[in-house]
PDB file of C-alpha atoms in Angstrom:
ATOM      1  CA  UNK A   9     179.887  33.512 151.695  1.00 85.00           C
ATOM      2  CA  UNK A  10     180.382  36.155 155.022  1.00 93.00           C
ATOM      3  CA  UNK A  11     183.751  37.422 155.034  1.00 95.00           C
ATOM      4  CA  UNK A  12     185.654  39.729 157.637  1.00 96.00           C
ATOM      5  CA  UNK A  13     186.556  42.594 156.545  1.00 95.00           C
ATOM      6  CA  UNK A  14     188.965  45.116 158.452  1.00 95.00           C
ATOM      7  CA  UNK A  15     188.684  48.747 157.742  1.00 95.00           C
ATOM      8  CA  UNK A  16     191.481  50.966 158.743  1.00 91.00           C
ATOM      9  CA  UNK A  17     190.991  54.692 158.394  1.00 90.00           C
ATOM     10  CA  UNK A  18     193.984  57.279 158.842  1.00 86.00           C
ATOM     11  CA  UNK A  19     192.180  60.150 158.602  1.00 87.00           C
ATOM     12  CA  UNK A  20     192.525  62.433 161.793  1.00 85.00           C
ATOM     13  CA  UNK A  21     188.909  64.186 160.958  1.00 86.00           C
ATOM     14  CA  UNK A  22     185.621  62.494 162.675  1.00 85.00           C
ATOM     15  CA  UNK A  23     182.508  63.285 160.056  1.00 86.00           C
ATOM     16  CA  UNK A  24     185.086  64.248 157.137  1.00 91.00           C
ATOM     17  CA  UNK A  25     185.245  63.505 153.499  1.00 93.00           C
ATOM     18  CA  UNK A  26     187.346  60.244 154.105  1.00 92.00           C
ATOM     19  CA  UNK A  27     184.844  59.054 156.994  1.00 93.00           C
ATOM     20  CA  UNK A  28     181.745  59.773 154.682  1.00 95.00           C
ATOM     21  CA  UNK A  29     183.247  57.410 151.796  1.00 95.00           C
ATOM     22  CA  UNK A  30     184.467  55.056 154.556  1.00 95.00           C
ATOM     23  CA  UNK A  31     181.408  54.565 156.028  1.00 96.00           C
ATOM     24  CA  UNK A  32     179.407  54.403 152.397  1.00 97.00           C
ATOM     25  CA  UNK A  33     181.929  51.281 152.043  1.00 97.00           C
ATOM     26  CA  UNK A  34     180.798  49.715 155.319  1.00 97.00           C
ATOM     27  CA  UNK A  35     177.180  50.173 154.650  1.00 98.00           C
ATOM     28  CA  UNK A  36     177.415  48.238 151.022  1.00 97.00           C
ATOM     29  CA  UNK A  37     179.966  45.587 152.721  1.00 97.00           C
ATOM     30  CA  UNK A  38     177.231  45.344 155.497  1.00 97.00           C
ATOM     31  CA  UNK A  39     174.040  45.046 153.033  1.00 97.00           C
ATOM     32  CA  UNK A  40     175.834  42.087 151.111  1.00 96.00           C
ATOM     33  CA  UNK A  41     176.344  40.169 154.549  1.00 96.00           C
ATOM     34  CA  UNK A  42     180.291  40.462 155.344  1.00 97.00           C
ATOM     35  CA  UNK A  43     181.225  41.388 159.155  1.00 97.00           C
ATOM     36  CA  UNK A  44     183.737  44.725 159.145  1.00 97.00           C
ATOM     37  CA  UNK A  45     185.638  45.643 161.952  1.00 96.00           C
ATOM     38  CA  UNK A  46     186.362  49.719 161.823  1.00 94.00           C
ATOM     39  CA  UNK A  47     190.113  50.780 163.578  1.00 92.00           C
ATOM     40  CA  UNK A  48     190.475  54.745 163.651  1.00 90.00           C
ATOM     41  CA  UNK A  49     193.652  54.801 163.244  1.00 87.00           C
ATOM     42  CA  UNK A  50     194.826  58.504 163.390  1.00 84.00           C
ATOM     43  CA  UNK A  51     192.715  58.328 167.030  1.00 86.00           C
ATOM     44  CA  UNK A  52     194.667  55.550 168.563  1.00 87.00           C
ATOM     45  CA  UNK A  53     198.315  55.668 169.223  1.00 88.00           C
ATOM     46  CA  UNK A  54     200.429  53.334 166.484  1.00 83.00           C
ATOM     47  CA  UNK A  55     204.007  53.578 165.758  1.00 79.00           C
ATOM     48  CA  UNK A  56     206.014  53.063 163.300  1.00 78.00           C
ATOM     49  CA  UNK A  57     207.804  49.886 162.989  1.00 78.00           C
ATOM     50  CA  UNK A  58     211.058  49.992 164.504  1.00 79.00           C
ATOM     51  CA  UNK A  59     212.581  46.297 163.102  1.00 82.00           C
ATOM     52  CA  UNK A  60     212.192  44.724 166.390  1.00 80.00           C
ATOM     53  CA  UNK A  61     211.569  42.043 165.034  1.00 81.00           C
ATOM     54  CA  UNK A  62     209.303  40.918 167.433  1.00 78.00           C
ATOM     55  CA  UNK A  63     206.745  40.001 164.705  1.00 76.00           C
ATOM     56  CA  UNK A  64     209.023  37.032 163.281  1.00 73.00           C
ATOM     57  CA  UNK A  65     209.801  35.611 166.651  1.00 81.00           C
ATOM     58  CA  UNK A  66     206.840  35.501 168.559  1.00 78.00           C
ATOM     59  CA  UNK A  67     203.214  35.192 168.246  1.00 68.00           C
ATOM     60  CA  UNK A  68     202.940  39.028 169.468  1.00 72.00           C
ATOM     61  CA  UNK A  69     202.337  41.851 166.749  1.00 74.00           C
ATOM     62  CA  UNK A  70     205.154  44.119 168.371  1.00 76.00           C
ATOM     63  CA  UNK A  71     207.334  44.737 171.440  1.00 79.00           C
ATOM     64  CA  UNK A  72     206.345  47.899 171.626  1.00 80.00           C
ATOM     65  CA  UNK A  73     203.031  47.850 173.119  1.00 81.00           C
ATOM     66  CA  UNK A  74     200.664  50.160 171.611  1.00 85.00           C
ATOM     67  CA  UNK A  75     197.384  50.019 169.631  1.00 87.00           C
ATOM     68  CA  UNK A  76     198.782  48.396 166.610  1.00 85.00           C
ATOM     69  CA  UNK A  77     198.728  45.232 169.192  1.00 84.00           C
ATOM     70  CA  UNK A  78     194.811  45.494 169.341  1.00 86.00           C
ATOM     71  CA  UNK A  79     194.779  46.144 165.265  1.00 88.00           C
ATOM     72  CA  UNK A  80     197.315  42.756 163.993  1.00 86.00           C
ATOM     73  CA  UNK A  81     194.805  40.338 165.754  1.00 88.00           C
ATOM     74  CA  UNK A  82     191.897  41.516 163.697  1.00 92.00           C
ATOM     75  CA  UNK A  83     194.400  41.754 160.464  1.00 89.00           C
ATOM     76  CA  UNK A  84     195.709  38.227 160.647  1.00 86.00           C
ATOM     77  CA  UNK A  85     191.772  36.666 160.724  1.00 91.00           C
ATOM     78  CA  UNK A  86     190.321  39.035 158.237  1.00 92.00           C
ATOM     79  CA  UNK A  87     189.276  37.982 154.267  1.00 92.00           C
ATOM     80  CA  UNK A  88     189.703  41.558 153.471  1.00 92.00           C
ATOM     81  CA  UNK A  89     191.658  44.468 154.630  1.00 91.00           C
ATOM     82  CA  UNK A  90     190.191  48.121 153.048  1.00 92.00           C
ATOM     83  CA  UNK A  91     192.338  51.677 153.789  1.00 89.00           C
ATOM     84  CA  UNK A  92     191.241  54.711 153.672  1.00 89.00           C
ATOM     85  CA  UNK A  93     192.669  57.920 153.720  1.00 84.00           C
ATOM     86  CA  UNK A  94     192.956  61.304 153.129  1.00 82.00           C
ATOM     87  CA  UNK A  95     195.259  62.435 151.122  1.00 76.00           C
ATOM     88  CA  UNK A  96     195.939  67.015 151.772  1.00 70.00           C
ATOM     89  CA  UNK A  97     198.616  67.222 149.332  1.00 63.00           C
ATOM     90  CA  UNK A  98     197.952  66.230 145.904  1.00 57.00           C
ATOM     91  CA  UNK A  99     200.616  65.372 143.151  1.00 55.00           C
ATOM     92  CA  UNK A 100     202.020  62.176 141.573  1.00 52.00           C
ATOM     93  CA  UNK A 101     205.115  61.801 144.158  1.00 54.00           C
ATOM     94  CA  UNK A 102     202.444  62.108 147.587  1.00 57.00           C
ATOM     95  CA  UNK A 103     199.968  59.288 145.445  1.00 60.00           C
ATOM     96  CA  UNK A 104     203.732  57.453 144.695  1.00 63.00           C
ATOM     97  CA  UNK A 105     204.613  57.746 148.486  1.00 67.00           C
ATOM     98  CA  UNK A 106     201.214  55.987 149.196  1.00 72.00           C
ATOM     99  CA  UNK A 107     200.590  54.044 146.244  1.00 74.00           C
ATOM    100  CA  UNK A 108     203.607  52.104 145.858  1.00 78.00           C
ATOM    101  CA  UNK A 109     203.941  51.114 149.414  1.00 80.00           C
ATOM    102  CA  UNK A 110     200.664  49.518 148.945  1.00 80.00           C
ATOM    103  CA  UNK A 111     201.111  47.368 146.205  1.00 84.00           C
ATOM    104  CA  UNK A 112     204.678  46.488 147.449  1.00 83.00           C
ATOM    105  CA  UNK A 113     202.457  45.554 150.880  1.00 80.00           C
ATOM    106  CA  UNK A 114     199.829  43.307 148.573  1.00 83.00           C
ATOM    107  CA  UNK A 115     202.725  41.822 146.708  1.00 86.00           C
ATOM    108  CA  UNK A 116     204.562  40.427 149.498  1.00 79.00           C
ATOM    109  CA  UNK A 117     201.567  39.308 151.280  1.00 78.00           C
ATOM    110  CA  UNK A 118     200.095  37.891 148.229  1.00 84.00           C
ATOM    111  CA  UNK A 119     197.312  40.033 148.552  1.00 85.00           C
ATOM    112  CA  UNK A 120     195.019  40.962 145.405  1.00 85.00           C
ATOM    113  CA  UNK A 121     194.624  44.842 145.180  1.00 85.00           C
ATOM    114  CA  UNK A 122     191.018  44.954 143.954  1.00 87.00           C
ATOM    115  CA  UNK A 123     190.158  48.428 143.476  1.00 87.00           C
ATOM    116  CA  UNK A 124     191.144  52.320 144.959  1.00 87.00           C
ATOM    117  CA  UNK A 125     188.793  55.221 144.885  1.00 90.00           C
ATOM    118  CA  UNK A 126     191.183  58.802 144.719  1.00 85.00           C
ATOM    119  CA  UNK A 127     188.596  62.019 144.725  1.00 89.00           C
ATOM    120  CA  UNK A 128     190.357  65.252 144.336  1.00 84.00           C
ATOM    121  CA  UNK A 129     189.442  68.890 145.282  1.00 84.00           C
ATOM    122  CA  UNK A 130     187.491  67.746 148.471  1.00 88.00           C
ATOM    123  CA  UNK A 131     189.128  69.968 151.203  1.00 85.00           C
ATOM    124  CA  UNK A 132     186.828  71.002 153.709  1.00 90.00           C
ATOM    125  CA  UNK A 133     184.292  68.853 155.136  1.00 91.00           C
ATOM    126  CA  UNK A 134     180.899  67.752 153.073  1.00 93.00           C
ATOM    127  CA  UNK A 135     183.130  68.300 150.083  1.00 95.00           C
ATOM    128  CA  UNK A 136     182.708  64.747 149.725  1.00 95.00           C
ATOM    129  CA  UNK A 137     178.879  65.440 149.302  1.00 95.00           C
ATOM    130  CA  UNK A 138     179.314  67.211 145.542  1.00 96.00           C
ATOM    131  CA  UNK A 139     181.228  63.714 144.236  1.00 96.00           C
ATOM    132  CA  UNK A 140     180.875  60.808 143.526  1.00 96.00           C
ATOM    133  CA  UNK A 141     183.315  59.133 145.786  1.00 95.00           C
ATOM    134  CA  UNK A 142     180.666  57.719 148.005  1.00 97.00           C
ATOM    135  CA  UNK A 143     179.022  56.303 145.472  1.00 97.00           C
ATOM    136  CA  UNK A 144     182.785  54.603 144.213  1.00 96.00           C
ATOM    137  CA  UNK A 145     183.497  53.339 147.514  1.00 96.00           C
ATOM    138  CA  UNK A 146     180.530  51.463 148.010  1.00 97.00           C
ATOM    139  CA  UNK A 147     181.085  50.380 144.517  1.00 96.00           C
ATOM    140  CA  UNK A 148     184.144  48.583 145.887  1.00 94.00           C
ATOM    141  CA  UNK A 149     182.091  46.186 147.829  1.00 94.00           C
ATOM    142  CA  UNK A 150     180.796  44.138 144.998  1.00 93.00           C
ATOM    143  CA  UNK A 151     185.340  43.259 144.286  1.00 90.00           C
ATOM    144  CA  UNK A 152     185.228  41.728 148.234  1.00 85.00           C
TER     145      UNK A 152
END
């Protein structure tokens, strides 16, 4: 069965090491059939969420009106939702700061966590290219 899948990717580099295993991911997803919508979203301009709480109350995403309004749409009808990013900084409290948002995200959106991919020591661009973190994202596709 075809599923939608919505990719968001937070890293600010076109062509880097996070867009290489990103699009590695889409290719797999692709080849099995699913539909994935890509958002860039370190290239579009999202805020933070300021408890408006404009999300509870109406059927819009946000008051404030930027790109995140173009994003929740594609969110709310997808099967699968896939995030990738870079990560500069390496150490367990940055992974903690990421991580545990995450799973407190999938927890209270009943969401099942099916897999993460972390490659260290992949800096500059084409780093990527001496891993296997390619190969482990598209691995991901057969958990969607």
């Amino acid at each position: 069965m075809s599923k939608k899948i919505v990719v968001i990717i937070g890293s600010p580099r076109k062509n880097g090491n996070s867009f290489a295993m990103t699009e590695a991911f889409i290719k797999a997803v692709e080849e099995k059939g699913h539909t994935v919508t890509r958002f860039d979203a370190a290239l579009k301009k999202v805020g933070g969420c300021r408890a408006c709480e404009t999300c509870f109350s109406t059927g819009k995403a946000c008051t404030f009106d930027d790109d995140f309004n173009t994003i929740a749409p594609a969110i709310l009808e997808a099967d699968a939702l896939v995030f990738t990013m870079p990560v500069y900084w390496y150490s367990m409290s940055v992974m903690d700061g990421v991580r545990i948002p995450m799973e407190r995200m999938c927890a209270l959106n009943k969401w099942k966590m099916v897999g993460e991919v972390l490659i260290p020591g992949v800096l500059n661009v084409g780093d990527i290219d001496r891993t296997d973190g390619c190969k482990k994202a598209a691995a991901l596709a057969d958990e969607i």
